[in-house]
Coordinates of C-alpha atoms in Angstrom, one line a residue:
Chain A
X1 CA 131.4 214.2 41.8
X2 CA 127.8 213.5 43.9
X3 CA 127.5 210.7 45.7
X4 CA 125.6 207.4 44.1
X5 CA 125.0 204.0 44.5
X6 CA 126.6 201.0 42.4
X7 CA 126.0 198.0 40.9
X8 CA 127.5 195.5 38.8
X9 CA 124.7 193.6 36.4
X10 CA 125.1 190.4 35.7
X11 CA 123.2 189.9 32.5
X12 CA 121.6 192.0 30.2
X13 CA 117.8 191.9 31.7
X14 CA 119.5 192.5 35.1
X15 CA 120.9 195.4 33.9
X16 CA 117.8 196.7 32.4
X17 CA 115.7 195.7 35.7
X18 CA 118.3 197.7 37.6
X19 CA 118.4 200.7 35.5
X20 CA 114.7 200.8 35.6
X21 CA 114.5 200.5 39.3
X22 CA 115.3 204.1 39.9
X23 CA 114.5 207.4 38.2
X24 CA 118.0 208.7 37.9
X25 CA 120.3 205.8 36.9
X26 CA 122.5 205.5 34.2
X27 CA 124.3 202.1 32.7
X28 CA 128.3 202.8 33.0
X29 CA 130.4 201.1 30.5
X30 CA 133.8 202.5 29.2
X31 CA 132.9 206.0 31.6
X32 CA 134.8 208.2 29.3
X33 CA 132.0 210.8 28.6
X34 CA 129.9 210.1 31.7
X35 CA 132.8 210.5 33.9
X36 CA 133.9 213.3 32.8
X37 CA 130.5 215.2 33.0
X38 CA 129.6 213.8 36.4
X39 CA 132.9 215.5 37.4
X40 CA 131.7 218.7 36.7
X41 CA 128.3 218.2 37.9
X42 CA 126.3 217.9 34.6
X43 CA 125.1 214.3 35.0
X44 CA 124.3 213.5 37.9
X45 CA 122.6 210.1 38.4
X46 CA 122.0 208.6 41.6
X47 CA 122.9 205.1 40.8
X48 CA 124.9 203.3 38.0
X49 CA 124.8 200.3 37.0
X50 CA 127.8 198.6 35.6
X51 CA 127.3 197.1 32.2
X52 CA 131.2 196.2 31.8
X53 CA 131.1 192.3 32.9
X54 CA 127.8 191.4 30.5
X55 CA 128.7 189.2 28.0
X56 CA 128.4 191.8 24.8
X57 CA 131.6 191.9 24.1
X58 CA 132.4 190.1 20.7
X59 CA 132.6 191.2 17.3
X60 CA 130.5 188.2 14.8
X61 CA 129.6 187.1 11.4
X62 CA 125.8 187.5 10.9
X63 CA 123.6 185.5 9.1
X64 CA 123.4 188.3 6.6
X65 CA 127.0 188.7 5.8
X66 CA 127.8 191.5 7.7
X67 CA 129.4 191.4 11.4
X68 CA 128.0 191.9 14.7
X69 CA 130.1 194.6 17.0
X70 CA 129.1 193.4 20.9
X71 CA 128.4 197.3 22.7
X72 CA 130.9 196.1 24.9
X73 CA 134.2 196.0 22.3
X74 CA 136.1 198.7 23.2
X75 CA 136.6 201.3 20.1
X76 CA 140.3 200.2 19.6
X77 CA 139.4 196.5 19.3
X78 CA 137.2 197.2 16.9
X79 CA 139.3 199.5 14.4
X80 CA 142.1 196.6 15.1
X81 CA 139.8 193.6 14.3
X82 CA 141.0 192.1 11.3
X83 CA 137.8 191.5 9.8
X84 CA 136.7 195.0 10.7
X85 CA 139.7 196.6 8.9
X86 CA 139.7 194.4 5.6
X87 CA 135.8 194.6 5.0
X88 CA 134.7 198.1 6.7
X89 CA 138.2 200.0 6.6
X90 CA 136.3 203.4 6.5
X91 CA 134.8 202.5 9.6
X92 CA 138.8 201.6 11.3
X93 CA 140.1 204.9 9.6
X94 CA 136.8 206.6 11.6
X95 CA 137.1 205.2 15.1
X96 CA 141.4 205.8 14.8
X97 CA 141.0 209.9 13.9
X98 CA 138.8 210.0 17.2
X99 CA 140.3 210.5 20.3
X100 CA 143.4 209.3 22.0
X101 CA 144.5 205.5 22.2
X102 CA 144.5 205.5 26.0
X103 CA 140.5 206.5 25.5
X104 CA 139.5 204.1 22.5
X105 CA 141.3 201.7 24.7
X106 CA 138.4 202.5 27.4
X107 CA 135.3 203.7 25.4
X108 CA 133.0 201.2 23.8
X109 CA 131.4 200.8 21.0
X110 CA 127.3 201.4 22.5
X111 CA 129.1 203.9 24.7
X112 CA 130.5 205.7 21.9
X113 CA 126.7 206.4 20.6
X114 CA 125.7 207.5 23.8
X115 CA 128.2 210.2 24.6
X116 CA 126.1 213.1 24.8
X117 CA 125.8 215.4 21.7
X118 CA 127.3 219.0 23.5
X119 CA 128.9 222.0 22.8
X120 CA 131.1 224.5 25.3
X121 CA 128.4 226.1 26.7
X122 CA 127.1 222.2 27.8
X123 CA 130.3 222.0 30.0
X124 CA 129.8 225.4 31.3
X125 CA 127.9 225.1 34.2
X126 CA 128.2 229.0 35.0
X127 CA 126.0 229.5 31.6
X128 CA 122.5 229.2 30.2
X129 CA 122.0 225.7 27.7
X130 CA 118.6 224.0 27.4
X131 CA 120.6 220.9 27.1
X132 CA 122.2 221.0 30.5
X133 CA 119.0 222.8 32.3
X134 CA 115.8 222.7 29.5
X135 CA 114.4 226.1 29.3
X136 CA 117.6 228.3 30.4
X137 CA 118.5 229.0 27.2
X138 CA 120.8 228.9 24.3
X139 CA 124.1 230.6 25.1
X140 CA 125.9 229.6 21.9
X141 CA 123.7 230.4 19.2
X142 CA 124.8 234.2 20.0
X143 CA 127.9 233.3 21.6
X144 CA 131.2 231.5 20.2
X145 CA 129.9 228.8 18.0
X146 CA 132.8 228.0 16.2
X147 CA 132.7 224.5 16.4
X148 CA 129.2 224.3 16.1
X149 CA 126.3 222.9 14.3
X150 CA 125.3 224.4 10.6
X151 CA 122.5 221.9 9.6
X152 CA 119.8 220.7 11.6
X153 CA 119.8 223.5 14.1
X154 CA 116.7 224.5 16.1
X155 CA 116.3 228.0 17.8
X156 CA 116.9 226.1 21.2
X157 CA 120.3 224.3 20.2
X158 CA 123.0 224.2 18.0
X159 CA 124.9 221.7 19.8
X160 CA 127.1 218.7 17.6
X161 CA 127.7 215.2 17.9
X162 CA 131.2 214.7 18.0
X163 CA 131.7 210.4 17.3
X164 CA 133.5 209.9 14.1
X165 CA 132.6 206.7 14.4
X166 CA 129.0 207.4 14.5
X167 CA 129.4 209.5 11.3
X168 CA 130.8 206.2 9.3
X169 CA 128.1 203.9 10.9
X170 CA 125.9 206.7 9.4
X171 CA 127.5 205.7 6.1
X172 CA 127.5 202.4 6.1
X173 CA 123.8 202.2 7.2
X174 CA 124.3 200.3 10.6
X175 CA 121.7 199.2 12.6
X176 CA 121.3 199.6 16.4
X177 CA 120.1 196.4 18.2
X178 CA 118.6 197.5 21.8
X179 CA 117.0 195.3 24.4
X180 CA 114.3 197.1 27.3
X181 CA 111.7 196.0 29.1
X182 CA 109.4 195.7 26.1
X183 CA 111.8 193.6 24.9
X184 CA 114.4 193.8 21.4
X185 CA 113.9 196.0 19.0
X186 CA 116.4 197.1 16.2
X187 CA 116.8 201.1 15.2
X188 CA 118.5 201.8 12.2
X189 CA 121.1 204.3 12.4
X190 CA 119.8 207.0 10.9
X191 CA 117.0 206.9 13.1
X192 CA 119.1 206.2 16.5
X193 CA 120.1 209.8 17.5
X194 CA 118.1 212.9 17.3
X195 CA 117.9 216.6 16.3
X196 CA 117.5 219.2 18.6
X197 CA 114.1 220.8 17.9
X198 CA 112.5 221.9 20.9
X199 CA 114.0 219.2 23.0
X200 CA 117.6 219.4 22.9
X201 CA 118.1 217.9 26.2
X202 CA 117.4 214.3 24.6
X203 CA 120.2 213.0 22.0
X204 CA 119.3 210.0 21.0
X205 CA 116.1 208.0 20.6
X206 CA 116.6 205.2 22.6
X207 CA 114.4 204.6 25.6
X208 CA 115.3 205.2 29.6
X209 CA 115.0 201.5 29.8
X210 CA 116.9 200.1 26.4
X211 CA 120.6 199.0 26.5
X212 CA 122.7 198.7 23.5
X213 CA 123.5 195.1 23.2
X214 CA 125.5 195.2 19.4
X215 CA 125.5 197.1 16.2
X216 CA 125.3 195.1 13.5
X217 CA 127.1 196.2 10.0
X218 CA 125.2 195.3 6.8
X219 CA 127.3 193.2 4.3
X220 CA 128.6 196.0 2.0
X221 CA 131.9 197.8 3.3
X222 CA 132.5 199.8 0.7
X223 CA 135.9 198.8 1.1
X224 CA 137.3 199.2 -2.7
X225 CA 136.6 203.0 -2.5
X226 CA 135.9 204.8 0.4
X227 CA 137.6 208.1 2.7
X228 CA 136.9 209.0 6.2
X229 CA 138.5 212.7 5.9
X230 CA 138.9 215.0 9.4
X231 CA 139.4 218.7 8.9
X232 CA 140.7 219.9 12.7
X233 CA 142.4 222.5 14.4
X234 CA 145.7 220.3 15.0
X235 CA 146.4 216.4 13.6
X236 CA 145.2 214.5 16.4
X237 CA 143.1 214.3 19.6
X238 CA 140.3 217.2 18.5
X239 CA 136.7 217.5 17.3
X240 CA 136.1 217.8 13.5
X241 CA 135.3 221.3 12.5
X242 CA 133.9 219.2 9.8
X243 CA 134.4 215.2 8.5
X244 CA 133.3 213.4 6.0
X245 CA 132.3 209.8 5.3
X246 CA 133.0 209.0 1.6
X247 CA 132.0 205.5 0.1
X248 CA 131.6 204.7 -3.5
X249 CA 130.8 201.3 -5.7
X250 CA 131.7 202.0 -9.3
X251 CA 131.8 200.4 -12.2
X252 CA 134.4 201.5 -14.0
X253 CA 134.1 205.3 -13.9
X254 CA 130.2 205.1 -13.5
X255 CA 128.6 206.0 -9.6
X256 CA 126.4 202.4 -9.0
X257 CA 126.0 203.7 -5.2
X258 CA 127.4 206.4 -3.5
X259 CA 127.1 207.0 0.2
X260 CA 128.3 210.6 2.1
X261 CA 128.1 211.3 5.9
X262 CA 129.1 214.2 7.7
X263 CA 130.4 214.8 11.2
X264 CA 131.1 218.0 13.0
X265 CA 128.1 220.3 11.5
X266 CA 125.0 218.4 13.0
X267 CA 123.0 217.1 16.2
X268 CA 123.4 213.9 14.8
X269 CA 125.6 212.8 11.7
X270 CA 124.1 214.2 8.5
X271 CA 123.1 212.1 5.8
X272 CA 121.2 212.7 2.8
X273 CA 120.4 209.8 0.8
X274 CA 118.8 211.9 -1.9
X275 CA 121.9 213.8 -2.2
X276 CA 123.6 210.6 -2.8
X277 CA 121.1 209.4 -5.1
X278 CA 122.1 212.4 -7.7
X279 CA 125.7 210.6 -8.3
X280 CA 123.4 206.8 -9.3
X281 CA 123.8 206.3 -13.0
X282 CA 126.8 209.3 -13.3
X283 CA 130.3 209.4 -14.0
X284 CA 132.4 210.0 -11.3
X285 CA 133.7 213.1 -11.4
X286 CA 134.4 216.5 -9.8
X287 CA 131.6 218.2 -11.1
X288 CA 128.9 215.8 -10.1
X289 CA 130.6 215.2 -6.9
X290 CA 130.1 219.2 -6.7
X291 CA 126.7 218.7 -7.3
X292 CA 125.9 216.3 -4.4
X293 CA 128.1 218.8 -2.2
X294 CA 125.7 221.7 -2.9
X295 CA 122.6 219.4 -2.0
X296 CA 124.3 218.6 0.8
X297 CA 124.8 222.3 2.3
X298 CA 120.9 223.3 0.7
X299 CA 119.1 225.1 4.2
X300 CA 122.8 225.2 6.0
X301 CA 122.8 228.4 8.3
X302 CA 125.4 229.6 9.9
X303 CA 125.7 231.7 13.4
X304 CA 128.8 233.8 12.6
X305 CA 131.7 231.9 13.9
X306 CA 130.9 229.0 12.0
X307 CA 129.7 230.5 8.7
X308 CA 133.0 229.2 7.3
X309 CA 131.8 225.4 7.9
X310 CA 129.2 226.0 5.1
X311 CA 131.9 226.5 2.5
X312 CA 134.1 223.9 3.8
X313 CA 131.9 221.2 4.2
X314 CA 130.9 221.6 0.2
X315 CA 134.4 221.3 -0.6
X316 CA 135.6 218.5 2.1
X317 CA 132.8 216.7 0.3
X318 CA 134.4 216.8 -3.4
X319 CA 137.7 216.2 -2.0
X320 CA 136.6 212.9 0.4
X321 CA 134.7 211.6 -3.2
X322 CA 137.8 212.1 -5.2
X323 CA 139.8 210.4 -3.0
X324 CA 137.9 207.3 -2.5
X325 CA 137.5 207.2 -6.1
X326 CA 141.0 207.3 -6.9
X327 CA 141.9 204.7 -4.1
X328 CA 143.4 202.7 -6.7
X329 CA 145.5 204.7 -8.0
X330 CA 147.4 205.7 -4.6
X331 CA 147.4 201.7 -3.7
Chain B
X1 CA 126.6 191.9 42.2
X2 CA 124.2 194.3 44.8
X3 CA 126.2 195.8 47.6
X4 CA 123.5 197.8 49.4
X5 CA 123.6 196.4 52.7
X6 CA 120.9 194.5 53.9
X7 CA 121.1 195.2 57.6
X8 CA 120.6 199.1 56.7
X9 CA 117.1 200.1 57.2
X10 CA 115.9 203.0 54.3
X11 CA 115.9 206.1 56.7
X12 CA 118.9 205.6 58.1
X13 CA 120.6 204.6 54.9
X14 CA 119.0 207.7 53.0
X15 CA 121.0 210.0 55.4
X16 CA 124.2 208.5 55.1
X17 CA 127.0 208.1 52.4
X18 CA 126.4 204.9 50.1
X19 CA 128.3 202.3 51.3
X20 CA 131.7 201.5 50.5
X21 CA 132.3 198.5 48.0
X22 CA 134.9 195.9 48.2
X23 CA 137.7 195.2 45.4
X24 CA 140.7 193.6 44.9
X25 CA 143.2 194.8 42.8
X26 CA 146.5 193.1 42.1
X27 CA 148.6 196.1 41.4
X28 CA 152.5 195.8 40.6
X29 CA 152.1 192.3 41.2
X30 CA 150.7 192.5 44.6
X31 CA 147.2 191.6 45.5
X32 CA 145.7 194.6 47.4
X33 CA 142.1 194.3 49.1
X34 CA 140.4 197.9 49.6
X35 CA 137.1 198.9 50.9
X36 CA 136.4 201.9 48.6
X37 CA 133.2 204.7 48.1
X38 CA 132.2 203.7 44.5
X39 CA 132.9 207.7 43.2
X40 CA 136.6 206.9 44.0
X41 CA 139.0 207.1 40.8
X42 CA 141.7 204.7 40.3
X43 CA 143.7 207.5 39.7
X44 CA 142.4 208.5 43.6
X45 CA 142.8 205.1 44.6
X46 CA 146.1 204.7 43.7
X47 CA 147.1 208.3 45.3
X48 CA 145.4 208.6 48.2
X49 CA 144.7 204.9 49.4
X50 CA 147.9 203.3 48.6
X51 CA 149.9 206.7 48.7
X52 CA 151.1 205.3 45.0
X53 CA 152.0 208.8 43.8
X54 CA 154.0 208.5 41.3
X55 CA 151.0 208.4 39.1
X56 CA 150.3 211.9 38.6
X57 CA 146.5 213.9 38.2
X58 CA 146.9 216.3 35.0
X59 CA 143.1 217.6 34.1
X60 CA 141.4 214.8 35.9
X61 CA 139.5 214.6 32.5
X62 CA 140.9 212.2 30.4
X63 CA 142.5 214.9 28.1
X64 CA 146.3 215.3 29.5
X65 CA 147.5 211.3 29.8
X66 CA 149.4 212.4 33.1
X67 CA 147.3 209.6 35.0
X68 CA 148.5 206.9 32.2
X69 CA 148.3 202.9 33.7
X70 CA 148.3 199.6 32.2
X71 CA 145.2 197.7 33.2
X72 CA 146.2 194.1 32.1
X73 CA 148.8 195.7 29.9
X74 CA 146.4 198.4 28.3
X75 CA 146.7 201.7 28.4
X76 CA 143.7 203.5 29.8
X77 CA 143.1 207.2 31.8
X78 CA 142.6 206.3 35.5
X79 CA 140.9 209.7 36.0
X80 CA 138.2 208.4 34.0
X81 CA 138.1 204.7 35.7
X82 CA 136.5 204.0 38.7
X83 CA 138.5 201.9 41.0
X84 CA 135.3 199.8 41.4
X85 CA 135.1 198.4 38.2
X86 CA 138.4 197.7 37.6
X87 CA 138.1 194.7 40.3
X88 CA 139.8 191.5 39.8
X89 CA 142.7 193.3 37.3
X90 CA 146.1 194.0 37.1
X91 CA 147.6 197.1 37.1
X92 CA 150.9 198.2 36.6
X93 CA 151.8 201.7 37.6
X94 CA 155.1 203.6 37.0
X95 CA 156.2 202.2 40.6
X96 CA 156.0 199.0 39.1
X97 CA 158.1 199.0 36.3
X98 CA 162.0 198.7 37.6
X99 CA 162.8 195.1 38.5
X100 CA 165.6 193.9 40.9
X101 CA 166.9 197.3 41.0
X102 CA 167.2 197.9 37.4
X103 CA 165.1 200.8 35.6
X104 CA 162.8 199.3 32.8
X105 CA 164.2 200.1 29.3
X106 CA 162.0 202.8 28.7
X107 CA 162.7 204.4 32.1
X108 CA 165.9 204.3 31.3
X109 CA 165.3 205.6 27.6
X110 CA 163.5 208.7 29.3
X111 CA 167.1 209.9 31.4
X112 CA 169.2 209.0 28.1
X113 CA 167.2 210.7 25.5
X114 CA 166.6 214.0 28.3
X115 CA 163.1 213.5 27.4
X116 CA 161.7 215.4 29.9
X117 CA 162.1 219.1 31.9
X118 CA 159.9 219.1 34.6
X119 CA 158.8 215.7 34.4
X120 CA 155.5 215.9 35.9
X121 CA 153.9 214.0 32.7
X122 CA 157.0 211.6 33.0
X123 CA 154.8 208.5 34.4
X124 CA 152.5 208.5 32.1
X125 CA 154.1 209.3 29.0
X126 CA 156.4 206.0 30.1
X127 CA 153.1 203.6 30.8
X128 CA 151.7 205.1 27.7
X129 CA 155.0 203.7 25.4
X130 CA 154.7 200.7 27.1
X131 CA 151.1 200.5 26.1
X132 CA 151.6 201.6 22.5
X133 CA 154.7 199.1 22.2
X134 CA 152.1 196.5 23.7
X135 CA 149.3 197.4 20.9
X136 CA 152.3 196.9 18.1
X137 CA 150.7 199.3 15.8
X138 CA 153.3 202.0 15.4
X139 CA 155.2 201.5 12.2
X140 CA 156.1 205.1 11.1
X141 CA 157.1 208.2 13.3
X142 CA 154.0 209.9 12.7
X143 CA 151.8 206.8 13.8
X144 CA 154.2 207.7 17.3
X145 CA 153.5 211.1 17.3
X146 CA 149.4 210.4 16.5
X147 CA 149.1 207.5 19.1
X148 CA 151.1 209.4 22.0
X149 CA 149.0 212.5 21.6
X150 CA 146.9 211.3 24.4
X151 CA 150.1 212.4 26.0
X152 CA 150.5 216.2 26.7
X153 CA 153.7 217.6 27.8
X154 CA 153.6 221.5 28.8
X155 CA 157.6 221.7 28.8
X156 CA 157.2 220.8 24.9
X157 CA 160.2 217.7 25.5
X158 CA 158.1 215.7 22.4
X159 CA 161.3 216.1 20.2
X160 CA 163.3 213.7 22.4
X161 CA 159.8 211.7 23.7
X162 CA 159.2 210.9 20.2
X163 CA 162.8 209.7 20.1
X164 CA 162.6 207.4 23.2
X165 CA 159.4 205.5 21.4
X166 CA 161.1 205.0 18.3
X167 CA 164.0 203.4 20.4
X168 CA 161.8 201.4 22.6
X169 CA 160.0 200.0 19.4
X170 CA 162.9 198.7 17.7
X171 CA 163.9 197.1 20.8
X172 CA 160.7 195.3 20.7
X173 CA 161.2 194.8 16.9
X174 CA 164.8 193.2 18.0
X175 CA 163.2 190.5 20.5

């Protein structure tokens, strides 16, 4: 690891003064992305700032009905909170098929939004990846892209997002409440991270300056009927070849609102609200769930490796609608 | 909290190393003060400062569990921690566990069960049961083998690991 300076802010505009004050410095909070790349040399700021003592670290009824996750909560607090498991259950089921319980014990929630969006060739230093070094390259678009992205992709990236609690945030229709210099200013989550196009070395849209002080979750939960399904290589503690968020409000067998994200095939989690809208009105059932999954996968290219993701995201999407539909019937 | 020195002038400071930070750490119960660069891992701190090796460095990336501590009674990767922030906390490391002689139950479980060959993951898979015990959100043997995959153990010993946690949480169920 280089050598940098530290600091420990004490509130939230000290942290933003600090981070401001030089060119490469980087807010550290939980540490388990940014460690790990600073230990192979792919980040390499000069000075962090320690975010971990600021007072963000509460979860909180809004005045809307919904709750308030502090940036600070760790990810296993949050998929533990009581009110966070009986009103947004996809988003527990989301946050517990990521990682490992010694890291959700560590990572938080703003830090979970901010772990870079990457891809093998991103930790391969030894490689060409216009994410690491812009303008070197793309190394996995002809390379092993397995894991990689299917929608979204530009000619200089094909790099995913891995959270899967950024894919049911996605679904639920979060927003992201930032404070910089300018002062606060709320992004909604689908607006929050970015895709690649010619600039794959930025993930998210936040600015150099903002800090993540909450995400706030609307009112609706979804909690009747909903699925947060993880297709893997192995049960636990890997990337999603492909997941899906599945939420549904129904009356009786008729769609009233349907929501669908997807992790594991984008830059950013995929979400198609006009894809969604096809199911408003309809009956729930396999063959207009089918629909929505074909409008999901319209455009989808694959790079070889990956072609396989095309065909399995369509049918992980019928399967995560059926089984949030037919919640009742396994309870 | 801004610890660049103020007595430092620029050039000088520019050519040297930044300066060391002060923490202190109350590990196994015992209050330890350290003068530490702020790159410095709790995982390093705790091997090479205070020659606490029983903790043991796996990856060093937060994806083998080898480097498992409780850090007030959670279970985190001190690979990924910087000894820095962690100061004013308690941390218990595997040399902490045995009181008045006596192994801790799941120390003990560990030699029972065989649950182990080469036992270089030993330490941390013992913090991390501990931890998960702590958290109280095992119920079924699957939950055990899901929330100990942070875990890895090259000898393949899971069989009898599994068996230790299973143990260990009905103890805790008993109390």
């Amino acid at each position: 690891m280089r050598s940098f300076t530290y600091t420990r802010a004490n509130d939230v505009a000290n942290a933003v003064d600090e981070v401001s004050a030089e060119k490469e410095s980087k807010f550290i909070a939980g540490g388990t992305n940014l460690l790990d790349l600073m230990k192979i040399q792919v980040e390499r700021p000069s000075h962090l700032v320690d975010i971990t003592r600021l007072a963000l670290d509460t979860i909180e009824e809004t005045a809307e009905g919904g709750l308030r996750l502090g940036a600070l909560v760790t990810n296993a607090d949050t998929a533990y909170h009581e009110q966070v498991e009986k009103r947004y259950p996809l988003l527990s089921h989301a946050i517990l098929a990521g990682a490992t319980a010694q890291l959700r014990n560590m990572a938080t929630d703003g830090g979970n939004l901010m772990q870079r969006t990457r891809c093998y060739y991103f930790y391969d230093t030894d490689t060409p990846c216009n994410k690491r070094e812009p303008g070197s390259g793309c190394s996995a678009i002809n390379g092993y892209n397995r894991d990689l992205a299917i929608l979204g992709t530009s000619e200089h990236c094909i790099a995913t997002h891995p959270s899967d609690m950024a894919v049911a945030l996605a679904a639920l229709e979060a927003n992201v409440r930032v404070t910089g210099k300018a002062g606060e200013r709320v992004i909604p989550f689908s607006e929050f991270h970015r895709l690649p196009g010619d600039t794959p070395h930025i993930d998210t849209n936040l600015k150099p300056d903002e800090i993540i002080t909450a995400i706030d979750l609307p009112a609706k939960g979804f909690a009747d009927h909903y699925t947060y399904l993880k297709l893997r290589d192995r049960a636990s503690y890997a990337f999603a070849l492909v997941s899906v968020a599945a939420a549904l409000d129904l009356d009786g067998d008729t769609v009233k609102e349907a929501r669908v994200a997807l992790g594991g095939v984008a830059h950013k989690p995929w979400r198609i609200p006009e894809a969604e809208a096809l199911l408003k009105g309809k009956p729930a059932t396999r063959e207009n769930f089918q629909k929505v999954a074909e409008a999901y996968v319209q455009g989808a290219k694959g790079y070889g490796h990956n072609d396989f993701k095309i065909e399995l995201a369509k049918r992980a999407i019928v399967r995560a609608l059926l089984q949030a539909k037919e919640m009742e019937a396994k309870l | 909290m801004k610890n660049k020195p103020e007595h430092e002038n620029t050039e000088t400071a520019s050519l040297s190393s930044p300066p060391k930070e002060t923490v202190t750490l109350h590990i196994n119960g015992e209050a330890k003060q350290l003068e530490v660069e702020p790159w410095t891992s709790l995982l390093d701190l705790l091997r090479d400062h205070l020659n606490l090796t029983g903790t043991k460095k796996g990856c060093d990336h937060g994806q083998c569990g080898a480097c498992t501590v409780l850090v007030d009674g959670k279970r985190i990767n001190s690979c990924l921690t910087l000894a820095v922030m962690k100061d004013g906390t308690k941390i218990t490391t595997i040399e902490g566990l045995a009181k008045d002689g006596e192994l801790h139950p799941v120390q003990q479980a560990f030699i029972d069960h065989d649950a182990f060959q080469c036992g270089y993951c030993t330490p941390g898979q013992i913090c991390s049961t501990i931890g998960l015990i702590n958290e109280g959100k095992a119920k079924t043997l699957d939950d055990i083998r899901d929330l100990m995959s942070g875990n890895v153990c090259r000898c393949g010993a899971y069989t009898n690991i599994v068996k230790v946690v299973q143990e260990a949480l009905e103890r805790s169920q008993q109390r």
